[in-house]
CSV table of C-alpha atoms in Angstrom, one decimal:
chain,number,residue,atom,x,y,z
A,10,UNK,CA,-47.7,34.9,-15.0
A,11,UNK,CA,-51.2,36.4,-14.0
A,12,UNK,CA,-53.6,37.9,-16.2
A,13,UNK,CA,-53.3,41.6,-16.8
A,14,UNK,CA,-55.4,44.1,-14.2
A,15,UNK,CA,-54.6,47.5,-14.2
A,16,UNK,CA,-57.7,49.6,-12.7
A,17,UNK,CA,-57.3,53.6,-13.3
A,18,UNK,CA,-55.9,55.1,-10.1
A,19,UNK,CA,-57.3,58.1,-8.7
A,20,UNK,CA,-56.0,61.2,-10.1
A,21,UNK,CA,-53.6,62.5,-7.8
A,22,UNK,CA,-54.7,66.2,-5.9
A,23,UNK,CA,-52.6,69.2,-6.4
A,24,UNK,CA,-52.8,72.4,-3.9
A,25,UNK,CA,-55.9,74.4,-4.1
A,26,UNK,CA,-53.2,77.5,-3.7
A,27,UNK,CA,-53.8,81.0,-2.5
A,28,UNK,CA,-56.4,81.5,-5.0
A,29,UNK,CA,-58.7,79.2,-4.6
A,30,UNK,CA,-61.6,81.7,-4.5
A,31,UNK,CA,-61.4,82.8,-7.6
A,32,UNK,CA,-62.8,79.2,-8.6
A,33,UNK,CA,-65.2,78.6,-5.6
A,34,UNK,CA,-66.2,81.7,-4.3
A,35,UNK,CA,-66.1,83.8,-7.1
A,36,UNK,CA,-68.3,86.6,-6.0
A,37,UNK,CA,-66.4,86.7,-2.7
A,38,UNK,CA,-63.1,87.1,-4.4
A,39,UNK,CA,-64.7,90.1,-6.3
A,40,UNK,CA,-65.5,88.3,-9.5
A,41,UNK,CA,-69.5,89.5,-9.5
A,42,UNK,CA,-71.5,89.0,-12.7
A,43,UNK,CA,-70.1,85.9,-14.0
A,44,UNK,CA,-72.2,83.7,-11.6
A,45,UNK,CA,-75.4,84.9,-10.1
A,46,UNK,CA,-74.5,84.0,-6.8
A,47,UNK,CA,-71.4,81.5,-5.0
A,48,UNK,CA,-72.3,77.7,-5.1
A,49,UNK,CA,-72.7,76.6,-1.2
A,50,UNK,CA,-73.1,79.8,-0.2
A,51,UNK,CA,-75.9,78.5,3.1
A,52,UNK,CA,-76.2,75.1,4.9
A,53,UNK,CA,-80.2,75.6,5.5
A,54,UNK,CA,-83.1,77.5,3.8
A,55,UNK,CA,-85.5,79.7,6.5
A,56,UNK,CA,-87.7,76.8,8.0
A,57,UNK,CA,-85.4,74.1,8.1
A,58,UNK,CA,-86.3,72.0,10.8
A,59,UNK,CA,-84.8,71.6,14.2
A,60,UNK,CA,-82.0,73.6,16.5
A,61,UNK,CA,-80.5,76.5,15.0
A,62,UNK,CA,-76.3,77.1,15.6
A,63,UNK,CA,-73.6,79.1,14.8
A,64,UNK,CA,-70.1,77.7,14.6
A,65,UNK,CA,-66.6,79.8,15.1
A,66,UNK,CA,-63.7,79.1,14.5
A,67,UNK,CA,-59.9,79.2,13.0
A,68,UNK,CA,-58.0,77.0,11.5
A,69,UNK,CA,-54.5,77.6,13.2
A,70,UNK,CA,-50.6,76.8,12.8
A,71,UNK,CA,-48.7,75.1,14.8
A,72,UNK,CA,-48.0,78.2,16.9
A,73,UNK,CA,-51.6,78.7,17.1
A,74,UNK,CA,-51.5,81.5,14.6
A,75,UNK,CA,-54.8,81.7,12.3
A,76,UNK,CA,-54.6,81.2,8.6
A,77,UNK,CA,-56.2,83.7,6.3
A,78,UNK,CA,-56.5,81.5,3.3
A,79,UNK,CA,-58.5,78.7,3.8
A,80,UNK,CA,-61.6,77.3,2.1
A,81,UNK,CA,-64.1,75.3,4.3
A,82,UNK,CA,-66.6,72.5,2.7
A,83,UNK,CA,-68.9,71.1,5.1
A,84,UNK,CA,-71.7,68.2,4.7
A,85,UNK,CA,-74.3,67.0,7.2
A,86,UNK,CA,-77.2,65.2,7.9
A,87,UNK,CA,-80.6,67.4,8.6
A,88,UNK,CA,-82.2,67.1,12.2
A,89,UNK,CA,-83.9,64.1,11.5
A,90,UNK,CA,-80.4,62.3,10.4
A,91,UNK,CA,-80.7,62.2,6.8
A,92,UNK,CA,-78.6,63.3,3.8
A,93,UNK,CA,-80.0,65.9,1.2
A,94,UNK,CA,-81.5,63.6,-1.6
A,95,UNK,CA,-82.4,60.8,0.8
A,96,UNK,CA,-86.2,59.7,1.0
A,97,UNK,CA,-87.6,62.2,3.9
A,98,UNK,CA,-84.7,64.3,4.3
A,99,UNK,CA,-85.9,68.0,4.8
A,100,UNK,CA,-85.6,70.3,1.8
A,101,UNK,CA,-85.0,73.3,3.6
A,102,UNK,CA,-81.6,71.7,4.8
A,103,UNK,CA,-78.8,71.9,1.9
A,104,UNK,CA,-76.2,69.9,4.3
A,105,UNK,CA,-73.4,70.9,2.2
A,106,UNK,CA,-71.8,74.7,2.6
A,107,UNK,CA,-68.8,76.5,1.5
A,108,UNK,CA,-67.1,79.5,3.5
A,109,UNK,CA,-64.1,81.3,3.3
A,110,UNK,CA,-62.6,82.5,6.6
A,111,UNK,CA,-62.7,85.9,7.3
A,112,UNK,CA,-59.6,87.7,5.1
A,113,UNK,CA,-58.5,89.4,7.9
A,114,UNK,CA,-59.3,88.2,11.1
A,115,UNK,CA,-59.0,84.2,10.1
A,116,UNK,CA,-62.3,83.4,11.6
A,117,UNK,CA,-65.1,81.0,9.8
A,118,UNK,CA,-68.8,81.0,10.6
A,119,UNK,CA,-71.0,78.2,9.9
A,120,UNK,CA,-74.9,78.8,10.3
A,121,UNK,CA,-76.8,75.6,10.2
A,122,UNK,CA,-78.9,73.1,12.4
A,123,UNK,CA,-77.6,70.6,14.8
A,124,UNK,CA,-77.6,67.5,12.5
A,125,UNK,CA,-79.1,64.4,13.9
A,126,UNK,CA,-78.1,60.5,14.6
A,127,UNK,CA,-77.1,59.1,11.2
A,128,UNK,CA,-77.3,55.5,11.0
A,129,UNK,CA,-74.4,53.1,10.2
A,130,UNK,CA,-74.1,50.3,7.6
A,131,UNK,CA,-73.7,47.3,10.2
A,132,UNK,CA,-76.3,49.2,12.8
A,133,UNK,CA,-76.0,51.7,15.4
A,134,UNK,CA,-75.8,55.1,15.3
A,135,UNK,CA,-73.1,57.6,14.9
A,136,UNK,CA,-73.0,61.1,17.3
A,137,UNK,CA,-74.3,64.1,15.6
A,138,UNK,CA,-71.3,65.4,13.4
A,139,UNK,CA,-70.5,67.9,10.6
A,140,UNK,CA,-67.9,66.7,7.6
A,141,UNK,CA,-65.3,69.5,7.5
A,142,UNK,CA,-63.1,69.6,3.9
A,143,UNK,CA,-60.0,72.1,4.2
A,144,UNK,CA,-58.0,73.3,1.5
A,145,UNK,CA,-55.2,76.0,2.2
A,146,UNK,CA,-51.8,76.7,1.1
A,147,UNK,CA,-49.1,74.3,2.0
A,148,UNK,CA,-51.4,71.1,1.6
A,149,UNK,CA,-51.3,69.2,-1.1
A,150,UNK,CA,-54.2,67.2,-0.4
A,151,UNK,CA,-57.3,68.5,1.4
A,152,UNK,CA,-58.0,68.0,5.3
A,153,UNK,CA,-60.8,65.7,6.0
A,154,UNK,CA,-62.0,65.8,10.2
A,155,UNK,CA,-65.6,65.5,12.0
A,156,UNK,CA,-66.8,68.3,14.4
A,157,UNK,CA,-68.9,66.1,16.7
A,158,UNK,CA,-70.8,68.5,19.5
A,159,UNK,CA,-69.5,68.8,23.5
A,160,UNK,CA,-73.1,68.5,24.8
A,161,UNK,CA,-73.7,64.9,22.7
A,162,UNK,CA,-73.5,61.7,24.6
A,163,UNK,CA,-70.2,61.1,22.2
A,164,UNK,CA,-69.2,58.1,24.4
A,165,UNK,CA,-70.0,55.4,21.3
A,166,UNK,CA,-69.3,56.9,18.4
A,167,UNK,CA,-67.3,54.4,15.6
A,168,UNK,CA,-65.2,57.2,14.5
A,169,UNK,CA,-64.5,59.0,18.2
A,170,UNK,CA,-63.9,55.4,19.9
A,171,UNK,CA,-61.2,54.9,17.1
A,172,UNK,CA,-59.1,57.3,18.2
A,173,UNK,CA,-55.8,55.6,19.7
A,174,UNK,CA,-55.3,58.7,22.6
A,175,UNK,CA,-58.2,59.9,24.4
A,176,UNK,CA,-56.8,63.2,24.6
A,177,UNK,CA,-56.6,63.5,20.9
A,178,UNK,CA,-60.7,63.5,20.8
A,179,UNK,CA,-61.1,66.4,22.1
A,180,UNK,CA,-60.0,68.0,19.1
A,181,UNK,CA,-62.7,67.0,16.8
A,182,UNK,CA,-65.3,68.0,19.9
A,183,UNK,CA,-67.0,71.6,19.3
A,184,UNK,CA,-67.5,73.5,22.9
A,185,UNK,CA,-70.6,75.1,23.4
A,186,UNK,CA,-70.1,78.7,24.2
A,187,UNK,CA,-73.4,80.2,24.6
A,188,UNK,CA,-76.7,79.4,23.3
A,189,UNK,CA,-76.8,77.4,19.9
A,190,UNK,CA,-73.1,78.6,19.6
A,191,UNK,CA,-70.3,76.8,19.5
A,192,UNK,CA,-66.3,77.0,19.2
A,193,UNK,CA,-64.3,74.8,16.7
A,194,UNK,CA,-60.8,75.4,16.1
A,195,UNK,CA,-58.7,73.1,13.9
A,196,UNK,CA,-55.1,72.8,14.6
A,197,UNK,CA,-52.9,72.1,11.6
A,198,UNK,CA,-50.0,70.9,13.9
A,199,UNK,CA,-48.1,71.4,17.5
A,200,UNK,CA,-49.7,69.8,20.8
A,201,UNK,CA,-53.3,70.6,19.8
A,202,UNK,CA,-53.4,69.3,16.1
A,203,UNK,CA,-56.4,67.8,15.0
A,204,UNK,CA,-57.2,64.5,14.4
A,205,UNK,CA,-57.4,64.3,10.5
A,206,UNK,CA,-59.4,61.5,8.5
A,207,UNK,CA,-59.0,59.1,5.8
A,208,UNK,CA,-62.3,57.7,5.1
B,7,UNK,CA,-82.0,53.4,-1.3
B,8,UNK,CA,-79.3,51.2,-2.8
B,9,UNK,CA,-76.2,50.3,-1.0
B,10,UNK,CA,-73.7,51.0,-3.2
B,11,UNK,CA,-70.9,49.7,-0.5
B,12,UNK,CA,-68.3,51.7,1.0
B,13,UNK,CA,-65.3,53.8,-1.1
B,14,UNK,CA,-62.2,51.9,-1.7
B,15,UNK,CA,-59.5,53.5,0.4
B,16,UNK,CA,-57.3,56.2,-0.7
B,17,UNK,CA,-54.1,55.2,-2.5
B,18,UNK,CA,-52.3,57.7,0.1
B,19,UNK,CA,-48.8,56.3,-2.4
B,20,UNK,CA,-50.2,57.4,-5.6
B,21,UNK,CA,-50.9,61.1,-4.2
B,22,UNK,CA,-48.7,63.7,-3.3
B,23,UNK,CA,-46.3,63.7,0.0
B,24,UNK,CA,-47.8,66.1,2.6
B,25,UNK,CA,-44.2,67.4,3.2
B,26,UNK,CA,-41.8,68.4,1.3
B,27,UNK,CA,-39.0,70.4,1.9
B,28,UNK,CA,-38.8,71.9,-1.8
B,29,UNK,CA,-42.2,73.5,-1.3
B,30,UNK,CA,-41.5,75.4,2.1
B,31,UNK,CA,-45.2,76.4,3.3
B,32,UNK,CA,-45.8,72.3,3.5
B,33,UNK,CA,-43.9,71.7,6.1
B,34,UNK,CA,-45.1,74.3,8.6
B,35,UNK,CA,-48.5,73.6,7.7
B,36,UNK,CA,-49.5,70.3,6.1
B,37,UNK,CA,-50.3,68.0,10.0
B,38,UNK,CA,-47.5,66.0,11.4
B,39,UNK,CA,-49.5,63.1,12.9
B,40,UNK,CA,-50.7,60.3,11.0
B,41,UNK,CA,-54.0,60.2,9.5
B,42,UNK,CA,-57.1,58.0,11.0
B,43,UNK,CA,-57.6,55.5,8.4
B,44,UNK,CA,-61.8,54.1,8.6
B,45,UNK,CA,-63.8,52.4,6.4
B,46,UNK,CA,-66.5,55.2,4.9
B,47,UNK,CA,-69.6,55.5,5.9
B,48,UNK,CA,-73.0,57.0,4.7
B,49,UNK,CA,-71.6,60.7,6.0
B,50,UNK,CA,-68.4,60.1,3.4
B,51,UNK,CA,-70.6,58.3,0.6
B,52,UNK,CA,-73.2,61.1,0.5
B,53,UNK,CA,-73.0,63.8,-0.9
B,54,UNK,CA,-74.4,67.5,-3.0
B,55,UNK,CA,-75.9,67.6,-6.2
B,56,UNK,CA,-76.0,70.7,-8.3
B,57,UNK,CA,-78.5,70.3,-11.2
B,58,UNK,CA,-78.1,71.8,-14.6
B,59,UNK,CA,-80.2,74.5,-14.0
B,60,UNK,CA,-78.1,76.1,-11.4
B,61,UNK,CA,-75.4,77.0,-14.6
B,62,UNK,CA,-75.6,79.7,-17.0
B,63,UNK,CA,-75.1,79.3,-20.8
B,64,UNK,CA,-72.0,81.0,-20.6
B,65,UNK,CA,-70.5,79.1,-17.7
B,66,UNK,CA,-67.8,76.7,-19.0
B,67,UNK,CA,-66.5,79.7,-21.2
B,68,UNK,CA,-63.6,81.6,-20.3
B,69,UNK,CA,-63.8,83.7,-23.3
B,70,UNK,CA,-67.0,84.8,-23.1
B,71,UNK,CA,-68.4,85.0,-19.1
B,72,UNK,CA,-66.7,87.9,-18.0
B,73,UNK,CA,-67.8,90.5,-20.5
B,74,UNK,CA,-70.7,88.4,-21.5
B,75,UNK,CA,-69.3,87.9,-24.7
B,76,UNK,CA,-69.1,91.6,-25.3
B,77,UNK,CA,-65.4,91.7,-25.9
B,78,UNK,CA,-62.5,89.1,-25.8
B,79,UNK,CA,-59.5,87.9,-23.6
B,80,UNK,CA,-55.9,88.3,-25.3
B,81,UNK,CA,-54.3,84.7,-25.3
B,82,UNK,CA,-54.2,81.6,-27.4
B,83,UNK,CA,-58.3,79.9,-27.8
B,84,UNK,CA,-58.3,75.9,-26.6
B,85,UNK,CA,-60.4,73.8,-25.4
B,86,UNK,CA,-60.6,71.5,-22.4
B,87,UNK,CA,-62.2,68.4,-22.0
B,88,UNK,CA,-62.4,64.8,-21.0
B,89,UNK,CA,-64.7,62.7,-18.7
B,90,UNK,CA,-64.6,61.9,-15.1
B,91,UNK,CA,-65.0,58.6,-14.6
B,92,UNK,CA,-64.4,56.5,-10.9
B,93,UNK,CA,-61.8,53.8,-9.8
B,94,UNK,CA,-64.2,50.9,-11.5
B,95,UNK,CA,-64.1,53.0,-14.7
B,96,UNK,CA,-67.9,53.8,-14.8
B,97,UNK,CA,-68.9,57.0,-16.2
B,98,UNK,CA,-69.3,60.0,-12.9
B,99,UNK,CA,-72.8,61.5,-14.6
B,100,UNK,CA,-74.2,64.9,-13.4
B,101,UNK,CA,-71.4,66.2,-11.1
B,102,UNK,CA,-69.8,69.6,-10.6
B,103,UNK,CA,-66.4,70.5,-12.4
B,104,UNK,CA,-65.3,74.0,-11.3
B,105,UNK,CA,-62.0,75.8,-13.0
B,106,UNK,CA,-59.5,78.6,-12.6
B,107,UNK,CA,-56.7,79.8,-13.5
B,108,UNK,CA,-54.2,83.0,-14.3
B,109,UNK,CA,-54.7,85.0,-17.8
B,110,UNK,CA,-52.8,84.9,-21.0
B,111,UNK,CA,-49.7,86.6,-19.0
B,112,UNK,CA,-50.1,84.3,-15.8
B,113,UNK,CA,-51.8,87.1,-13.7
B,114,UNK,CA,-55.1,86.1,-11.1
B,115,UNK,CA,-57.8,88.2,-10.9
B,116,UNK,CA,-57.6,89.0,-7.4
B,117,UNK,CA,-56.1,91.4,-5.0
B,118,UNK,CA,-53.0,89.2,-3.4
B,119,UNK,CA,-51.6,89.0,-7.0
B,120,UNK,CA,-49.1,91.5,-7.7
B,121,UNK,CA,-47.6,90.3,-10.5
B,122,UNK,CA,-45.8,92.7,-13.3
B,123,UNK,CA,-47.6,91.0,-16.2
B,124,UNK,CA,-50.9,92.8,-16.4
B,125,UNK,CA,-54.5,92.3,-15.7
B,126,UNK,CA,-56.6,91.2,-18.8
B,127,UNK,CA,-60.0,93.4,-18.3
B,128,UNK,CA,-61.8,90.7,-20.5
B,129,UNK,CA,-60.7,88.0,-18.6
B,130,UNK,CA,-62.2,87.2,-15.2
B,131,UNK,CA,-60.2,83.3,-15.0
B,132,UNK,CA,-63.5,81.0,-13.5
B,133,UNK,CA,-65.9,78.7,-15.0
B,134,UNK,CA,-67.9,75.2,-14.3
B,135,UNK,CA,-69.9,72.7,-15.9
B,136,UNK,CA,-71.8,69.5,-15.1
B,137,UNK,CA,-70.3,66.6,-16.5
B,138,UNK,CA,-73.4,64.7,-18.9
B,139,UNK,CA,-74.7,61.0,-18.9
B,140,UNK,CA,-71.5,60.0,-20.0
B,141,UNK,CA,-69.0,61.9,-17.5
B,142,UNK,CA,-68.5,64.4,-20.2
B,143,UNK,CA,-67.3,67.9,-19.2
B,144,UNK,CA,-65.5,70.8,-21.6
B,145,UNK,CA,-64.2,74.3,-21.2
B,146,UNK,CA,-63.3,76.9,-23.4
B,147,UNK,CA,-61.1,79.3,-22.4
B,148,UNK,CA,-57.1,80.9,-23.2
B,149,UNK,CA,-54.2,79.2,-22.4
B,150,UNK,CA,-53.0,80.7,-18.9
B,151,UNK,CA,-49.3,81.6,-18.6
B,152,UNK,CA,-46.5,80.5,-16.4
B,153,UNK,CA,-45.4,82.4,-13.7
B,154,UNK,CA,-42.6,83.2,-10.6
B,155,UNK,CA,-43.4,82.8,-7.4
B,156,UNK,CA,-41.8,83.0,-3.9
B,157,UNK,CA,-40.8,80.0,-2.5
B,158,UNK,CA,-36.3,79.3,-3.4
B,159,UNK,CA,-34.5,80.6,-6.2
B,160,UNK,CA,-36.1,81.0,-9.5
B,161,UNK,CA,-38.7,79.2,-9.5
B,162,UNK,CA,-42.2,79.2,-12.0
B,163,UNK,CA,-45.6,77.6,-11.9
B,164,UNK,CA,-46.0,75.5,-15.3
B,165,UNK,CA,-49.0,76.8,-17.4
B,166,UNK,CA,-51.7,75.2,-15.8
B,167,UNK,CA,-55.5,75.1,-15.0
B,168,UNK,CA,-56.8,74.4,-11.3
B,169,UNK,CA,-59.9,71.7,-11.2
B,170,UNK,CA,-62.3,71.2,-8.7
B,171,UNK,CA,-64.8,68.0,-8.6
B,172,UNK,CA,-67.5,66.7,-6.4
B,173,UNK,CA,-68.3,63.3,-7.7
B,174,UNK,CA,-71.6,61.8,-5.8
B,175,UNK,CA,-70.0,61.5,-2.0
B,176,UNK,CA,-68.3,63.9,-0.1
B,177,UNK,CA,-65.1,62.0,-0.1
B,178,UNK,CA,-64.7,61.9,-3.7
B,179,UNK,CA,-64.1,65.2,-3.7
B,180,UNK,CA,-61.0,66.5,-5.7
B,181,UNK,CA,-58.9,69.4,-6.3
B,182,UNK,CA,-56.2,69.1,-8.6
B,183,UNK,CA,-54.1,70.8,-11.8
B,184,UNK,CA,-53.8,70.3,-15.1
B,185,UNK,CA,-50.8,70.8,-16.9
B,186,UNK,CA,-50.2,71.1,-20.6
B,187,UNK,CA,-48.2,68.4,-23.0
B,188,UNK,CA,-45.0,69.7,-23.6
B,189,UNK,CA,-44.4,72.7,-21.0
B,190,UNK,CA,-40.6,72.2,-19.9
B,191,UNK,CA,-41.6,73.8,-16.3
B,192,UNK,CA,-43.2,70.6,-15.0
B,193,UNK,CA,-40.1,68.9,-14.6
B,194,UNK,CA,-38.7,71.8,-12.7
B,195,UNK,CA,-42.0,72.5,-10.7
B,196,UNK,CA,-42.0,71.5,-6.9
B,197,UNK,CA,-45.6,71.2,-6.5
B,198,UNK,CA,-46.2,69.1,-9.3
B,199,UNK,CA,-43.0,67.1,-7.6
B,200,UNK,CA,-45.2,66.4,-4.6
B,201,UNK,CA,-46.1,63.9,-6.7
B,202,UNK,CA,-43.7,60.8,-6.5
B,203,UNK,CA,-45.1,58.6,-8.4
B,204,UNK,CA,-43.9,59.3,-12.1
B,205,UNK,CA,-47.0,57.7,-13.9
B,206,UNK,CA,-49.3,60.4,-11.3
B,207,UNK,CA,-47.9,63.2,-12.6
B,208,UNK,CA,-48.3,62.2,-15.9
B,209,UNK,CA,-51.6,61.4,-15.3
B,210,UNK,CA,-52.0,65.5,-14.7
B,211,UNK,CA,-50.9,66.5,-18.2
B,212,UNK,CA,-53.4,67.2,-20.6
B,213,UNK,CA,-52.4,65.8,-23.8
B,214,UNK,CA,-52.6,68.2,-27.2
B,215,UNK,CA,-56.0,66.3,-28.8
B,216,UNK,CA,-55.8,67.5,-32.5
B,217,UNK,CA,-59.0,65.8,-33.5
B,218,UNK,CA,-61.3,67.8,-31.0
B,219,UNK,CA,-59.5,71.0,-32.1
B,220,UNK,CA,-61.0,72.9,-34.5
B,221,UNK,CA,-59.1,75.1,-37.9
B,222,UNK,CA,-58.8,78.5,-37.8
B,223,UNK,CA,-60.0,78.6,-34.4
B,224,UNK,CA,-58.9,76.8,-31.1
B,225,UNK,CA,-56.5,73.5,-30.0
B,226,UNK,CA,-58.1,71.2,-28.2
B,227,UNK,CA,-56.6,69.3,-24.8
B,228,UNK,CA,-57.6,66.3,-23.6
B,229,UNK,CA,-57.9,65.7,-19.5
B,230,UNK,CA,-59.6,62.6,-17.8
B,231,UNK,CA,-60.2,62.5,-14.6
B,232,UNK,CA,-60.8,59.5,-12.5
B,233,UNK,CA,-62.4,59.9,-8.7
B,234,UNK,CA,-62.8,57.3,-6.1
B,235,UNK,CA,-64.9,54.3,-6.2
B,236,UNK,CA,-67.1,52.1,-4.2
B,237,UNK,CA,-66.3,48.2,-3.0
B,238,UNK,CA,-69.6,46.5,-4.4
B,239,UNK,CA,-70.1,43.2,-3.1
B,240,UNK,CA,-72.9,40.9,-3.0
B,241,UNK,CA,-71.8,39.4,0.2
B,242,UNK,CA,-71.5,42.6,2.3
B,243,UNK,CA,-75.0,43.4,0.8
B,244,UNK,CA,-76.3,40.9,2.4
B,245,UNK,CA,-78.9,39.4,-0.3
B,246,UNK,CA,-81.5,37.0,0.6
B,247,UNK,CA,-80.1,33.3,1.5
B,248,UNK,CA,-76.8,34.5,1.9
């Protein structure tokens, strides 16, 4: 006998399918004039503060063989390390941004600044990151991972230091290619599939 | 700002399986290796805000945003709606509820679909609102229509309508489907079979909600939606004395 406790679970996901950008891109899947312009469409405003990148990537099979379907959500903190809507955060940095990848080729490009140190509930810092969200045909749930950056000291991060085999961090680690460019390729399976979160 | 403590973990049982052999594409592409399970932290609980003025008038209807209103989609009028609430039942105020879905003869609007059931020129198949105070959100649109697709045998999507929400951190966020009370498809359907645990799936089907509808003009359906919540405590919030 106990008395009754039934909190609402969360309502279960469903695929986002092959058409997810007649919902979220809309002016990208050809759909002009219902919405003036795609929600998400940049991560920064001209004069946001701080280092300007460019991220490239796929988002690749097991075989290594880019998917031309997905849709990318990303979130960050501004230079400084704070969120959009947080006292002091700069308003030329929207932190979140939504990108198809290219229809043909596969490949994503992310504009933004290099987010800073965001601080952690119990003290501490975490290593510069961006949130990645991926939706794409034959997942049923959306992928959750961190791109942290290859020229970072990385060495404490809570999330990075978590991962049981050292090789497997490397996945979730941008390489910088050139300057303010990096190179982030998720792997959805195989010997080079990324480390995926549940946070 | 106020801590409003982390986000209770992901009931990974009560959502779909990432493989399953009745839907093919999962297996090749939904990630073999477990997931890194971590508490949240201020780069999960944060998250967008889109403010009311970013929508148009004629955003959360299906009827009219394509043609402006100018002319009208074929297909049966209803209504959507229902609030969005969290895990600890509070209201989710303010937050971003996308749609989209197939017209009257279960056709996209876009160029992969090559369906034989024909573009609707009056129908473009998005919309979005902002859920109010009270997590409110509703749509009006036409009931989309099953459809085959290519996966084994004879297989069709159940009528349904694809949802996207924010909530106020970036792991709340949700896509999902709704399906309709009634359709005999979901039973069939493998992708609404990802889901194993029966009272889930139900939890997807919008029920018929006769006293929203309105005579002579549209039926109404009824869909909640409940996002993640946060683990408040006053001990982890550390209050003075304690």
């Amino acid at each position: 006998m106990v008395q009754r406790f039934n909190p609402p679970l969360e309502t279960p996901s469903q695929t986002a399918g092959p058409y997810v950008q007649i919902g979220c891109t809309p002016n990208y899947a050809g759909l002009s004039g219902i919405y003036p312009e795609d929600i998400g469409g940049r991560a920064i405003e001209d004069g946001a503060k701080g280092t300007l990148i460019t991220v490239r990537g796929f988002i690749r099979d097991g075989r290594g063989e880019a998917r031309l379907d997905p849709m990318i959500e990303t979130w960050q903190a501004d230079a400084g390390g704070k969120f959009a809507g947080q006292d002091g955060a700069d308003p030329m940095v929207n932190g979140f941004c939504r990108f198809p990848v290219n229809a043909e080729t596969g490949e994503f490009e992310l504009i933004t600044v290099k987010p800073g140190p965001v601080p952690m509930r119990g003290g501490g810092f975490q290593a510069p990151n961006i949130a990645f969200w991926m939706n794409l045909q034959g997942n049923n749930i959306g992928l959750s991972t961190r791109m942290y950056f290859d020229d970072e000291d990385n060495s404490t991060d809570f999330v990075l230091s978590k991962v049981p085999q050292t090789y497997r961090r490397d996945t979730m680690i941008a390489k910088k290619t050139g300057t303010g460019e990096y190179r982030f390729d998720v792997y959805l399976q195989g010997d080079l599939e990324t480390v995926f979160l549940d946070m | 700002m106020k801590d409003l403590g982390p986000l209770i973990p992901r009931n990974r049982a009560a959502q779909p399986v990432v493989h399953d052999p009745n839907v093919k594409t999962t297996m090749r592409l939904g990630p073999n290796q477990p997931l890194l399970s971590l508490e949240s932290t201020l780069q999960e609980e944060s998250g967008p805000r889109f403010g009311h003025s970013a929508l148009g008038p004629l955003d959360n209807n299906l009827i009219a945003n394509y043609t402006g209103g100018a002319a009208m989609p074929i297909g049966e009028r209803i209504r959507v709606h229902g609030f969005v609430r969290d895990e600890n039942e509070r209201p989710v105020p303010h937050t971003l509820v996308e749609i989209w879905q197939a017209n009257a003869g279960g056709r996209y609007r876009h160029v992969n679909d090559s369906y034989l059931a024909p573009m609707d020129e009056n129908f473009g198949g998005c919309g979005r609102a902002i859920t109010d105070e009270s997590g409110y959100y509703e749509f009006m649109t036409i009931r989309p229509g099953a459809y085959p697709w290519p996966n084994h045998g004879n297989q069709w999507r159940p009528m349904h309508i694809h949802f996207s929400v924010f909530g106020h951190s970036f792991n709340q966020r949700l896509i999902t489907q709704m399906y309709f009370e009634g359709d005999p498809l979901i039973a069939m359907c493998p992708v609404a079979n990802t889901i194993k645990m029966r009272s889930q799936l139900e939890s997807l089907v919008a029920g018929l909600d006769m006293g929203a509808s309105r005579t002579m003009d549209y039926l109404a359906y009824r869909f909640d939606i409940v996002l993640r919540g946060r683990r408040q405590s006053m001990f982890e919030n550390k209050l003075e004395g304690m």
